[in-house]
Coordinates of C-alpha atoms and ligand atoms in Angstrom, one line a residue:
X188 CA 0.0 0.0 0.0
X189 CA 3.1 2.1 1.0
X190 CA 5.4 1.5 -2.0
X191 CA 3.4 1.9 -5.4
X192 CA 4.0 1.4 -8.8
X193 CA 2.5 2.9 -12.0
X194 CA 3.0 1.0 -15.3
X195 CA 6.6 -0.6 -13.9
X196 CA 7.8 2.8 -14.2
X197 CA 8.1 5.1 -10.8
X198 CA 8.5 3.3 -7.3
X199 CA 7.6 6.0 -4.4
X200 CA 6.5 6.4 -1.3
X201 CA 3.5 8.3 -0.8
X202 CA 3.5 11.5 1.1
X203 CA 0.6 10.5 3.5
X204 CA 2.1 7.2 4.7
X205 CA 5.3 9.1 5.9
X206 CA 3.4 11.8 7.2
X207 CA 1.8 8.4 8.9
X208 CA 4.5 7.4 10.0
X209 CA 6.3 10.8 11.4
X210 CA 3.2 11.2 13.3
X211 CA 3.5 6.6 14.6
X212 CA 6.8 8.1 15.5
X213 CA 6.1 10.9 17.3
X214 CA 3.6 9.3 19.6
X215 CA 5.3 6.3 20.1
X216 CA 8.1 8.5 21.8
X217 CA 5.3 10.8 24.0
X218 CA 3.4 7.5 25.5
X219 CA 7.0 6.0 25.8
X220 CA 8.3 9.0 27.7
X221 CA 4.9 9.2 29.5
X222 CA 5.0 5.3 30.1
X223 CA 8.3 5.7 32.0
X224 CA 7.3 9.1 34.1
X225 CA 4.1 7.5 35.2
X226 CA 6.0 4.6 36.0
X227 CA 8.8 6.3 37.9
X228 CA 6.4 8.9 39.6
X229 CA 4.3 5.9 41.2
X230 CA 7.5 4.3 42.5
X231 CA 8.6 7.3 44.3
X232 CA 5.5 8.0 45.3
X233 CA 5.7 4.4 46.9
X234 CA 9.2 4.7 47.9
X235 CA 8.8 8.3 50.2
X236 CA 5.8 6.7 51.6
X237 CA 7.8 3.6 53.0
X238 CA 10.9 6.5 54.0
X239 CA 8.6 8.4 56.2
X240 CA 6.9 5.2 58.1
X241 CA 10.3 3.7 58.1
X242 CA 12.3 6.4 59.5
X243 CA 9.6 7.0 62.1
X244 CA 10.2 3.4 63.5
X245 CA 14.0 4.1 64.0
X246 CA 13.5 7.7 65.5
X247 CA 11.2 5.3 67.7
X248 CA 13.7 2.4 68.1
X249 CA 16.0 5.7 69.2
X250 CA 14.3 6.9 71.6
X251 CA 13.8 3.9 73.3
X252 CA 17.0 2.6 73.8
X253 CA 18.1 6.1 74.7
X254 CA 15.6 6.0 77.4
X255 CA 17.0 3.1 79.0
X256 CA 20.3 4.7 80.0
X257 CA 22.9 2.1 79.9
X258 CA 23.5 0.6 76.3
X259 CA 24.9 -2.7 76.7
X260 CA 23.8 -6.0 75.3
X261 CA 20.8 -7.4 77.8
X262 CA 19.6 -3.6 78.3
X263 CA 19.3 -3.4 74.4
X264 CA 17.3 -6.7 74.7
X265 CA 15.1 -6.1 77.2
X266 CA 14.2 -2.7 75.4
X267 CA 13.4 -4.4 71.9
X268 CA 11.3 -6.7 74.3
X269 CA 9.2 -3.9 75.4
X270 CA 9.0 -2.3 72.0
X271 CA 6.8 -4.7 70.8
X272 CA 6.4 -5.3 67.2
X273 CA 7.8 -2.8 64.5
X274 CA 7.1 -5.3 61.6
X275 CA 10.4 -5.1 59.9
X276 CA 12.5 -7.7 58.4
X277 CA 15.9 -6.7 60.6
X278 CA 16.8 -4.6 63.3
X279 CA 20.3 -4.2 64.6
X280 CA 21.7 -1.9 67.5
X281 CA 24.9 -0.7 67.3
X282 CA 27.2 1.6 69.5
X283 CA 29.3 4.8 69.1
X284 CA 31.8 2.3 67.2
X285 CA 29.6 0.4 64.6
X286 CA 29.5 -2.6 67.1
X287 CA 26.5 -4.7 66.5
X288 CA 25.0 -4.6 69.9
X289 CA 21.5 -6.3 69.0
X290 CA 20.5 -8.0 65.8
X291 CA 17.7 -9.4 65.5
X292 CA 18.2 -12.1 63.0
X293 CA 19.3 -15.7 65.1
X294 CA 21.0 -17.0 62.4
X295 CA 24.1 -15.2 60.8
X296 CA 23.9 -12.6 63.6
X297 CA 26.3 -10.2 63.8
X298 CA 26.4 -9.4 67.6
X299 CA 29.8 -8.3 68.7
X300 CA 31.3 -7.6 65.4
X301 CA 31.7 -4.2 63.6
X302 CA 29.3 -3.4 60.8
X303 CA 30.8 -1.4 57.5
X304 CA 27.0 -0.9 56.1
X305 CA 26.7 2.3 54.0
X306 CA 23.7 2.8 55.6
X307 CA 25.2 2.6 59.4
X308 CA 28.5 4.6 58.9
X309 CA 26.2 7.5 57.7
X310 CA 23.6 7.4 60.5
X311 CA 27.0 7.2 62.7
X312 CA 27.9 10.3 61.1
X313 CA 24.5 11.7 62.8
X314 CA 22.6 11.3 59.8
X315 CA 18.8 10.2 58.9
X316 CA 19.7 7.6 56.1
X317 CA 16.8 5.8 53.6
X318 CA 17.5 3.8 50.2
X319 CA 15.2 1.3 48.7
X320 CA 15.1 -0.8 45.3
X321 CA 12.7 -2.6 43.5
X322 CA 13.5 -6.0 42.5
X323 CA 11.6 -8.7 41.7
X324 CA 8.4 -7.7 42.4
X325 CA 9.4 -6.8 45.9
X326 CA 10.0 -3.4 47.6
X327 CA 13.8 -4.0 49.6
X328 CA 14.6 -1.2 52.6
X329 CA 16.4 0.0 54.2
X330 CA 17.0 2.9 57.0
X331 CA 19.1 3.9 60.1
X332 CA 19.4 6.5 62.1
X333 CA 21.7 7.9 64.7
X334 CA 20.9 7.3 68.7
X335 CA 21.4 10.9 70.3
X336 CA 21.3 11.9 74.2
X337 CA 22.2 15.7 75.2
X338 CA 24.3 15.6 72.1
X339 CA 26.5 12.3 72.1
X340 CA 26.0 9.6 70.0
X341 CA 25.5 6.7 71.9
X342 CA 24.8 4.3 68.1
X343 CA 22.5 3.7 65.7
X344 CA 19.1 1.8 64.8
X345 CA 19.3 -0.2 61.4
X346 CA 16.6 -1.7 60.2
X347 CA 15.5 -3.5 57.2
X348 CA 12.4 -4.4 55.0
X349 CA 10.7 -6.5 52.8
X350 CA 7.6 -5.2 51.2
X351 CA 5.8 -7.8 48.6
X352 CA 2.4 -6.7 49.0
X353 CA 3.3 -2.9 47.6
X354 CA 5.8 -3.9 45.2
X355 CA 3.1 -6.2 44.1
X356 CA 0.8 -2.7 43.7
X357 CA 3.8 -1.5 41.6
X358 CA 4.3 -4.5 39.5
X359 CA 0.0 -4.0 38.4
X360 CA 0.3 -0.3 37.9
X361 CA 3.1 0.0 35.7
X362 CA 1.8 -3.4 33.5
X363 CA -1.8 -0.9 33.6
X364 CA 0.1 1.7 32.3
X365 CA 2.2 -0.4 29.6
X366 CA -1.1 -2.3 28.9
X367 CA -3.0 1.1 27.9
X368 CA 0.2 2.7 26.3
X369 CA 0.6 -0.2 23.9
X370 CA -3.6 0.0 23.4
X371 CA -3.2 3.5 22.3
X372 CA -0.4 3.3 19.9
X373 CA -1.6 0.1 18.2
X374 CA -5.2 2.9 18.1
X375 CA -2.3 5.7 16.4
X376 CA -1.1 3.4 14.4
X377 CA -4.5 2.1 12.8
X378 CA -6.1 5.8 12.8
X379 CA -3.0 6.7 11.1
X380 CA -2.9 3.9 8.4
X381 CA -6.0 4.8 7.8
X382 CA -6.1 8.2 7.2
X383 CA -3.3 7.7 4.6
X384 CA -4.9 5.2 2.8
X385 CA -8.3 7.6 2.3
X386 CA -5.6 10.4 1.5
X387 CA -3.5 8.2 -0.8
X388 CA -6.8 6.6 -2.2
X389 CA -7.8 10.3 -3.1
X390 CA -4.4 11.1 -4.4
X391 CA -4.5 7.8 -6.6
X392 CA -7.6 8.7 -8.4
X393 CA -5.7 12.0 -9.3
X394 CA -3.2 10.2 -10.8
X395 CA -5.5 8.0 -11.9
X396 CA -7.5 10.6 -14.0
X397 CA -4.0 12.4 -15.3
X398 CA -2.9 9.3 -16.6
X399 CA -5.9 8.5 -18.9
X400 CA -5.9 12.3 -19.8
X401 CA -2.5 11.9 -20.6
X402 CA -3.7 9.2 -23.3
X403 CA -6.0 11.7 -24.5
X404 CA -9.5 10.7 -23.1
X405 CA -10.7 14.3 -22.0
X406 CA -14.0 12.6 -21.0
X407 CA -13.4 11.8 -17.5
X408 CA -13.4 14.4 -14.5
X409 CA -12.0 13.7 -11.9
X410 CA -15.1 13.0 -8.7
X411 CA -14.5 15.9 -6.4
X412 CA -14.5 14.8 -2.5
X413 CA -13.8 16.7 0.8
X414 CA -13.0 20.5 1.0
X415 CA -9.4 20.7 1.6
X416 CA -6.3 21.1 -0.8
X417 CA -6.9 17.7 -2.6
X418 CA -10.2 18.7 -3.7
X419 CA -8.6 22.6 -4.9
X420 CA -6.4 20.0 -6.5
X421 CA -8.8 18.4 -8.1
X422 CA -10.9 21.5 -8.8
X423 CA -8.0 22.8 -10.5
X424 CA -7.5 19.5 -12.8
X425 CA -10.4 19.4 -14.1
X426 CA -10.3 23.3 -15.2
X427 CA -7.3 22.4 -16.8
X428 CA -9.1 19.1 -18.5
X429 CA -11.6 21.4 -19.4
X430 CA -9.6 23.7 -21.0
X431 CA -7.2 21.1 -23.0
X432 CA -10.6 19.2 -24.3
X433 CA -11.5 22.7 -25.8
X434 CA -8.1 23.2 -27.1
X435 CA -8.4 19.3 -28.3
X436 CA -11.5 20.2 -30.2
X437 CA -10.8 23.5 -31.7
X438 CA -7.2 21.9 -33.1
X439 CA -9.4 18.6 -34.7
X440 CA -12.2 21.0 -36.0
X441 CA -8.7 23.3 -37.6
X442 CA -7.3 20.4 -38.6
X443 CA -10.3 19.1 -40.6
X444 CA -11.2 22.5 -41.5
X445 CA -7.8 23.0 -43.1
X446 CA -7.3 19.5 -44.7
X447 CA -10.6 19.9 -46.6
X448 CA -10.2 23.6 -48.0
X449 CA -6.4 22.4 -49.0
X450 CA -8.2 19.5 -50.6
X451 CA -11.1 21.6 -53.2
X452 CA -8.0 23.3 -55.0
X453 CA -6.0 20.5 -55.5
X454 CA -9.0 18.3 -56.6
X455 CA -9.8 21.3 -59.2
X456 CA -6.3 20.8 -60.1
X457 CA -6.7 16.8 -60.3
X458 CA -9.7 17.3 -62.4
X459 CA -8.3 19.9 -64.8
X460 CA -4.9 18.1 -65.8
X461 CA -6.6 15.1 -66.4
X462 CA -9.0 16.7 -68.6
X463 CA -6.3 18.2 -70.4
X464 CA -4.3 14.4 -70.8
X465 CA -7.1 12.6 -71.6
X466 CA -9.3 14.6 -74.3
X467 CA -8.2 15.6 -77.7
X468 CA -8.3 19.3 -76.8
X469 CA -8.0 23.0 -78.7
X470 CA -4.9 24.5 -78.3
X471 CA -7.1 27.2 -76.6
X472 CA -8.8 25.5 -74.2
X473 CA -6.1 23.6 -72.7
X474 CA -4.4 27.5 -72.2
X475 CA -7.5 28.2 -70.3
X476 CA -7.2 24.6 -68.3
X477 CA -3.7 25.6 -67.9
X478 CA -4.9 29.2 -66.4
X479 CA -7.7 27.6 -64.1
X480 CA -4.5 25.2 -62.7
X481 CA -2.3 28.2 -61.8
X482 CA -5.2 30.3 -60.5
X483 CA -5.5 26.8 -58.3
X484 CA -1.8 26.6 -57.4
X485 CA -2.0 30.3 -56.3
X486 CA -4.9 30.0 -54.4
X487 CA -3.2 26.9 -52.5
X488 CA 0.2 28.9 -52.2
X489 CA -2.0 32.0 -50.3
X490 CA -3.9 29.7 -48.0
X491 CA -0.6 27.8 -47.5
X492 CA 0.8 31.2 -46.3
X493 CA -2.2 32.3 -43.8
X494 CA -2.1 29.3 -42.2
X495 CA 1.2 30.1 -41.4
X496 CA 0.4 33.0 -40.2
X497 CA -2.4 31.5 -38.1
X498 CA 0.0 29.0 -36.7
X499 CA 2.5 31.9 -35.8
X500 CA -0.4 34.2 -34.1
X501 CA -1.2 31.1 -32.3
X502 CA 2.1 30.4 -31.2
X503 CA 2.5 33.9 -29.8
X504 CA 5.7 34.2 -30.6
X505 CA 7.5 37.4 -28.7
X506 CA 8.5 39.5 -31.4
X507 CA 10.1 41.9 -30.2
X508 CA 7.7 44.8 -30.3
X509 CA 8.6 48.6 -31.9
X510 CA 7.1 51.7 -31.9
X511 CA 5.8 52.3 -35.3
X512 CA 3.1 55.3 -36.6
X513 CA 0.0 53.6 -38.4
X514 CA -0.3 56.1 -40.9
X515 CA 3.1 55.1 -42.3
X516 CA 1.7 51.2 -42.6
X517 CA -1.6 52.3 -44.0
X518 CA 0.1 53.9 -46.9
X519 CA 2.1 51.4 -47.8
X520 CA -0.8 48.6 -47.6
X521 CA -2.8 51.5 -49.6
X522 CA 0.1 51.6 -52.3
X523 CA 0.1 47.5 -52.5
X524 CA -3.3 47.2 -52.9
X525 CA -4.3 50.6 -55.4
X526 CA -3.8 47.8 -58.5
X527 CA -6.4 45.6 -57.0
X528 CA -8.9 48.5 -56.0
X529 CA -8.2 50.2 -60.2
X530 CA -9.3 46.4 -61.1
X531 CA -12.9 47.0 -59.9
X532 CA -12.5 51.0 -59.9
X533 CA -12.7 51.3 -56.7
X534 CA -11.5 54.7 -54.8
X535 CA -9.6 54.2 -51.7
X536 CA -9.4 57.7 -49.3
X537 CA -6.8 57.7 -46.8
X538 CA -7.6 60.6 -43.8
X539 CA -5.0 59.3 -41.2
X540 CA -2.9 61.3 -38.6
X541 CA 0.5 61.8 -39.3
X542 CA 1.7 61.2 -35.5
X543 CA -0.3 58.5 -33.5
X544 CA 2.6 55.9 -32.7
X545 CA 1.6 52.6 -31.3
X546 CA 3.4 49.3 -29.7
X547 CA 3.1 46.9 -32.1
X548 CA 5.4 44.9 -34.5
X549 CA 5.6 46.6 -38.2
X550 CA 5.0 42.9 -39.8
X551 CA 1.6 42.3 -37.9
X552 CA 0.2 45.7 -38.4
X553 CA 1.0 45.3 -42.2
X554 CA -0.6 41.9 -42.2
X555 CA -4.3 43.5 -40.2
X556 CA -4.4 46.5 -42.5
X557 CA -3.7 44.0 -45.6
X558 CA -6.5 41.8 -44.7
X559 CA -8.9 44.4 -44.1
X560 CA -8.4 46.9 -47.2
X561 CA -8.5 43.6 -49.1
X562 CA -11.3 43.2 -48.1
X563 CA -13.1 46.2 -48.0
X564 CA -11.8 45.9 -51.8
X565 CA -13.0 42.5 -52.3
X566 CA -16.5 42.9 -50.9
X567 CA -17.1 46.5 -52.3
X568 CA -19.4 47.0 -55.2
X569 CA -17.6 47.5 -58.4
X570 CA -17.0 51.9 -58.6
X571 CA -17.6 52.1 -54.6
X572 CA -15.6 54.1 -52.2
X573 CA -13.2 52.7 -49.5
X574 CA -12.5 55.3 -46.6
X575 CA -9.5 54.7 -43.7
X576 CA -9.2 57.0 -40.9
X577 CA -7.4 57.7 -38.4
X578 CA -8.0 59.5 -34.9
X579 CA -6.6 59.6 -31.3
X580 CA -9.3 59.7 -28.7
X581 CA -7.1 60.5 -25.5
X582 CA -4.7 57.4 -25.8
X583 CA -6.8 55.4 -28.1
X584 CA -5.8 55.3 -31.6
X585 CA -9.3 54.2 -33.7
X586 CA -8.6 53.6 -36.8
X587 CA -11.5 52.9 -39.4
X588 CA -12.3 50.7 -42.8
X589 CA -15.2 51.6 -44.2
X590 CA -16.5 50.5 -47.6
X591 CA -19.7 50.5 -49.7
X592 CA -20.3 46.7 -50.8
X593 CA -22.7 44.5 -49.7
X594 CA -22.6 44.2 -46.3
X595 CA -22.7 41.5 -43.8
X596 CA -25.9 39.5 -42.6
X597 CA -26.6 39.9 -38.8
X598 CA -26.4 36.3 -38.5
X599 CA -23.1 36.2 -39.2
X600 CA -21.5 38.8 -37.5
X601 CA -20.5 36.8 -34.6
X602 CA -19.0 34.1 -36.6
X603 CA -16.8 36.2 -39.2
X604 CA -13.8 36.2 -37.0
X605 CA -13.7 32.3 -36.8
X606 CA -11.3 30.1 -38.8
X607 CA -12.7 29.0 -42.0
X608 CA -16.1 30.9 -41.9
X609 CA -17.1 32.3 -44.9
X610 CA -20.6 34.1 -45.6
X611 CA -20.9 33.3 -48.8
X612 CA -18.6 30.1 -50.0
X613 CA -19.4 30.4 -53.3
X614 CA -18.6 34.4 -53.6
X615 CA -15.6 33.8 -51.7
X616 CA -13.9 31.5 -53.5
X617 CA -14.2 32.8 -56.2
X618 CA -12.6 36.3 -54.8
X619 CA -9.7 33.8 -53.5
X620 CA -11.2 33.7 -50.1
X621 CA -10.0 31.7 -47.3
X622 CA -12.0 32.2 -44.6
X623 CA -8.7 32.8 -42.3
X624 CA -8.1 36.2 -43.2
X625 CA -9.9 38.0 -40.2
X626 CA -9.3 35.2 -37.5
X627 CA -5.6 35.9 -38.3
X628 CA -6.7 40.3 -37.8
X629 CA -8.2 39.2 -34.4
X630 CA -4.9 37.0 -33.0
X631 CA -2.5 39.8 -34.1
X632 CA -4.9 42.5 -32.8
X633 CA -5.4 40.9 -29.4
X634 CA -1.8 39.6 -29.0
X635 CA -0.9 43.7 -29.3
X636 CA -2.7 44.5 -26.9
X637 CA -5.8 45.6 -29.0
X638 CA -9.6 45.2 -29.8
X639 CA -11.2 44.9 -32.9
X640 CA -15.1 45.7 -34.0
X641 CA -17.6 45.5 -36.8
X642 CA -20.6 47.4 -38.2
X643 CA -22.2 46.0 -40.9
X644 CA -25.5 47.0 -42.9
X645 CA -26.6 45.3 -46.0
X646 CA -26.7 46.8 -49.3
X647 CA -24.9 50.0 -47.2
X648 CA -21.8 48.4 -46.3
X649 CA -19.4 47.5 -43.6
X650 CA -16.9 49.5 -41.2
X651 CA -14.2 47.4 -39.4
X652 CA -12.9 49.7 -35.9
X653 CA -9.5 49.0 -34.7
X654 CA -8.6 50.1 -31.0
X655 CA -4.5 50.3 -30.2
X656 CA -3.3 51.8 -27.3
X657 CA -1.2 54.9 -28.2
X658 CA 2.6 54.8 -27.3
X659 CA 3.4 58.3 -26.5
X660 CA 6.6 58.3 -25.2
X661 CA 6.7 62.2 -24.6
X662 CA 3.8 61.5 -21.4
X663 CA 4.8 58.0 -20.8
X664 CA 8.9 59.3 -19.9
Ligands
ADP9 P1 -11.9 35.5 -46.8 O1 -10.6 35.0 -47.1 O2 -13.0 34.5 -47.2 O3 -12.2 36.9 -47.2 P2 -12.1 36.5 -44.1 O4 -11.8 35.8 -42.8 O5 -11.2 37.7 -44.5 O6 -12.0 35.4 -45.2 O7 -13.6 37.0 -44.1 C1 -14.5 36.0 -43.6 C2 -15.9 36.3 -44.3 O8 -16.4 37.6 -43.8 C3 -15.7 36.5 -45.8 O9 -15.8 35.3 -46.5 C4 -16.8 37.4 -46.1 O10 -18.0 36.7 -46.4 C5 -17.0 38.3 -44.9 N1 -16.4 39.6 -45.0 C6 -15.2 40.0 -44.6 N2 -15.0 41.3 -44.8 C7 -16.1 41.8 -45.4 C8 -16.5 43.0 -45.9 N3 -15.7 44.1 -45.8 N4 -17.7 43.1 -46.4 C9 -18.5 42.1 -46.5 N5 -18.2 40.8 -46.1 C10 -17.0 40.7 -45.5

């Protein structure tokens, strides 16, 4: 579950099952540190207990054989006698010199011999003395202290214990405490698996839904759960799948688009020079053939070229950008086009202002003002007036095309700036037409920075508004 695999390729760990296991780390350490504490705390707890009741028998033991005067073996004996019980394990008596005086064990006695316990030669040294270990399941004490009268030491009282019943105590709570330690961690540990298996689980169907994207299925979004960064995640995935199913379409519609426009002229083409091979034709006519094939060949050569165009507009390639006036473009796209306007006696006025500079890239502008005084050309009625202007409205340049021909249906305003769309095929093909020439106008515009719009009436005529920002360096330094 940890360690996945995808298609052989990538072995990782995911994120959540190390956060998982950070977080099985971290807690392990807390109840462990929290497992010893406990466990230590009680013992003391325990331990100065059995130092207070302890020490309180020897002070007791003290007084006693202080009371009696003369320390000397039967005294000490008789004075034990009359103590009564102090329910320890071993008591021994010593004097000034660490001489066991009274023990009370029979067997292994140490009566009359000099005792080198840590425990005596500090309470000989007029201190209180307590230490204590846990072994086995039993509590093992011990304590002494010093027997004082008017200030002399006269010996000491050493006793020890045995306490099974409370190390007993000791032995359940700490095996409580490791039983519910180990309870919660193996509860960490599960919670934590399996939060990073619903994260992971999550995560995978990400994955999941990239990978058949990445095979090109756009079909499938990806199911959006939770409200947390995996479903942003997600949110933004599918915006993206969204957006690259749209792209997928637009690039199959172009490329269908483009394959069957390439394919009418070249079927003409097909058509024509087999005509010419197979029938026993006029010198005359085959000219004419001949003529049709070229007018073909040229008409495949300029669509060749605006879909280059298209295909560099759509690549948005950063040319780098100039300052450039639009009057000077305009009259050089006027002067390349007055042959084509004489044709069809068309008049082409040119008001523009001399000094109305603009961002732009010389070659793009050329290529707008080209397409759209061809057109206004193309569509005009034969002995009709074309009119550009040029104005500055505070730091907008507008620059106009306006002609006289026949207009374009209301229908089909919104679609004359899309690839391919023609209003009338038949018309436009035979004027050469393309249908590419004003999407290419709108990617150039928009990729400077500016807006393009169209009035059209029929039978009236059609005005194509340009919007640039103006470049005026004078304000803008
Ligand atoms: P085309 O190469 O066919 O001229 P365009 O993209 O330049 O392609 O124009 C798309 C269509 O818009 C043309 O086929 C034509 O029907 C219409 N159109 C463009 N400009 C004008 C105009 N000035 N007057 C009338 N119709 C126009």
């Amino acid at each position: 579950m940890a360690i996945s695999s995808r298609n052989n390729k990538k072995r990782y760990i995911s994120t959540h099952f190390r956060v998982a296991l950070i977080y099985v780390a971290i807690s392990s350490l807390v109840l462990l540190f929290l497992n010893i504490y406990t466990s230590r705390s009680s013992q003391d707890l325990f331990y100065k207990n059995k130092e207070a009741t302890m020490i309180e028998r020897c002070h007791f033991a003290a007084s006693e054989i202080k009371a009696i005067g003369v320390i000397n073996r039967g005294t000490v004996e008789k004075a034990v006698k009359n103590m009564g019980s102090l329910r320890v394990e071993r008591l021994i008596i010593t004097d000034s010199d660490g001489i066991v005086i009274y023990d009370s064990l029979e067997e292994g006695s140490e009566v009359g011999k000099s005792i080198h316990l840590q425990e005596v030669v500090q309470a000989l040294q007029k201190n209180d003395v307590f230490t204590s270990t846990f072994e086995n399941g039993t509590i093992r004490s011990q304590a002494a202290t010093p027997i004082m009268s008017y200030g002399t030491l006269l010996g000491c009282v050493y006793m020890t214990e045995y306490d099974a019943e409370q190390g007993a105590l000791i032995t359940s709570l700490q095996n409580n405490i490791l039983t519910i330690t180990v309870c919660l961690e193996i509860a960490i540990i599960l919670f934590s698996l399996l939060i990073s298996r619903t994260f992971s689980a999550r995560i995978d169907n990400l994955i999941a839904s990239m990978h058949i994207i990445r095979e090109g299925d756009y079909s499938k979004p990806v199911k959006i759960e939770g409200h947390d960064e995996i479903s942003v995640l997600g949110e933004e995935f599918n915006e993206l799948r969204s957006r690259l199913e749209a792209m997928d379409a637009t690039r199959r519609q172009f490329v269908s688009n483009a394959s069957h426009e390439l394919k009418t002229p070249l079927a003409s083409i097909k058509l024509l020079s087999d005509s010419i091979l197979q029938n026993d034709m006029e010198p005359e006519t085959v000219r004419e053939f001949v003529e049709d094939i070229g007018n073909e060949a040229d008409r495949l050569n300029r669509m060749s070229q605006k879909l280059l165009s298209l295909s560099k507009a759509d690549a948005k390639l950063l040319e780098p950008s100039e300052v450039i006036q639009i009057s000077d473009t305009a009259q050089k796209v006027v002067r390349m086009l007055t042959p084509l306007a004489q044709i069809r006696n068309i008049r082409i006025a040119l008001h523009v202002l001399n000094f109305c500079p603009i961002l732009c890239n010389d070659d793009d502008l050329y290529q707008i003002l080209f397409n759209l005084v061809e057109n206004g050309i193309k569509y005009n009625r034969e002995n009709g007036d074309l009119t550009i202007t040029l104005n500055r409205i505070r730091n907008t340049a507008i620059l106009k095309i306006k002609d006289e021909g026949m207009g374009i249906p209301e229908e089909s305003l919104p679609h004359i700036f899309d690839r391919f769309y023609r209003v009338d095929k038949a018309r436009s093909r035979s004027t050469g037409g393309s249908g590419l020439g004003l999407s290419i106008v709108r990617d150039l515009v928009e990729k400077h920075q500016g807006k393009i719009t169209v009035e059209s009436t029929i039978g009236v005529g059609s005005v194509f508004t340009l919007y640039f920002p103006v470049f005026d360096t004078e304000k803008s330094s």
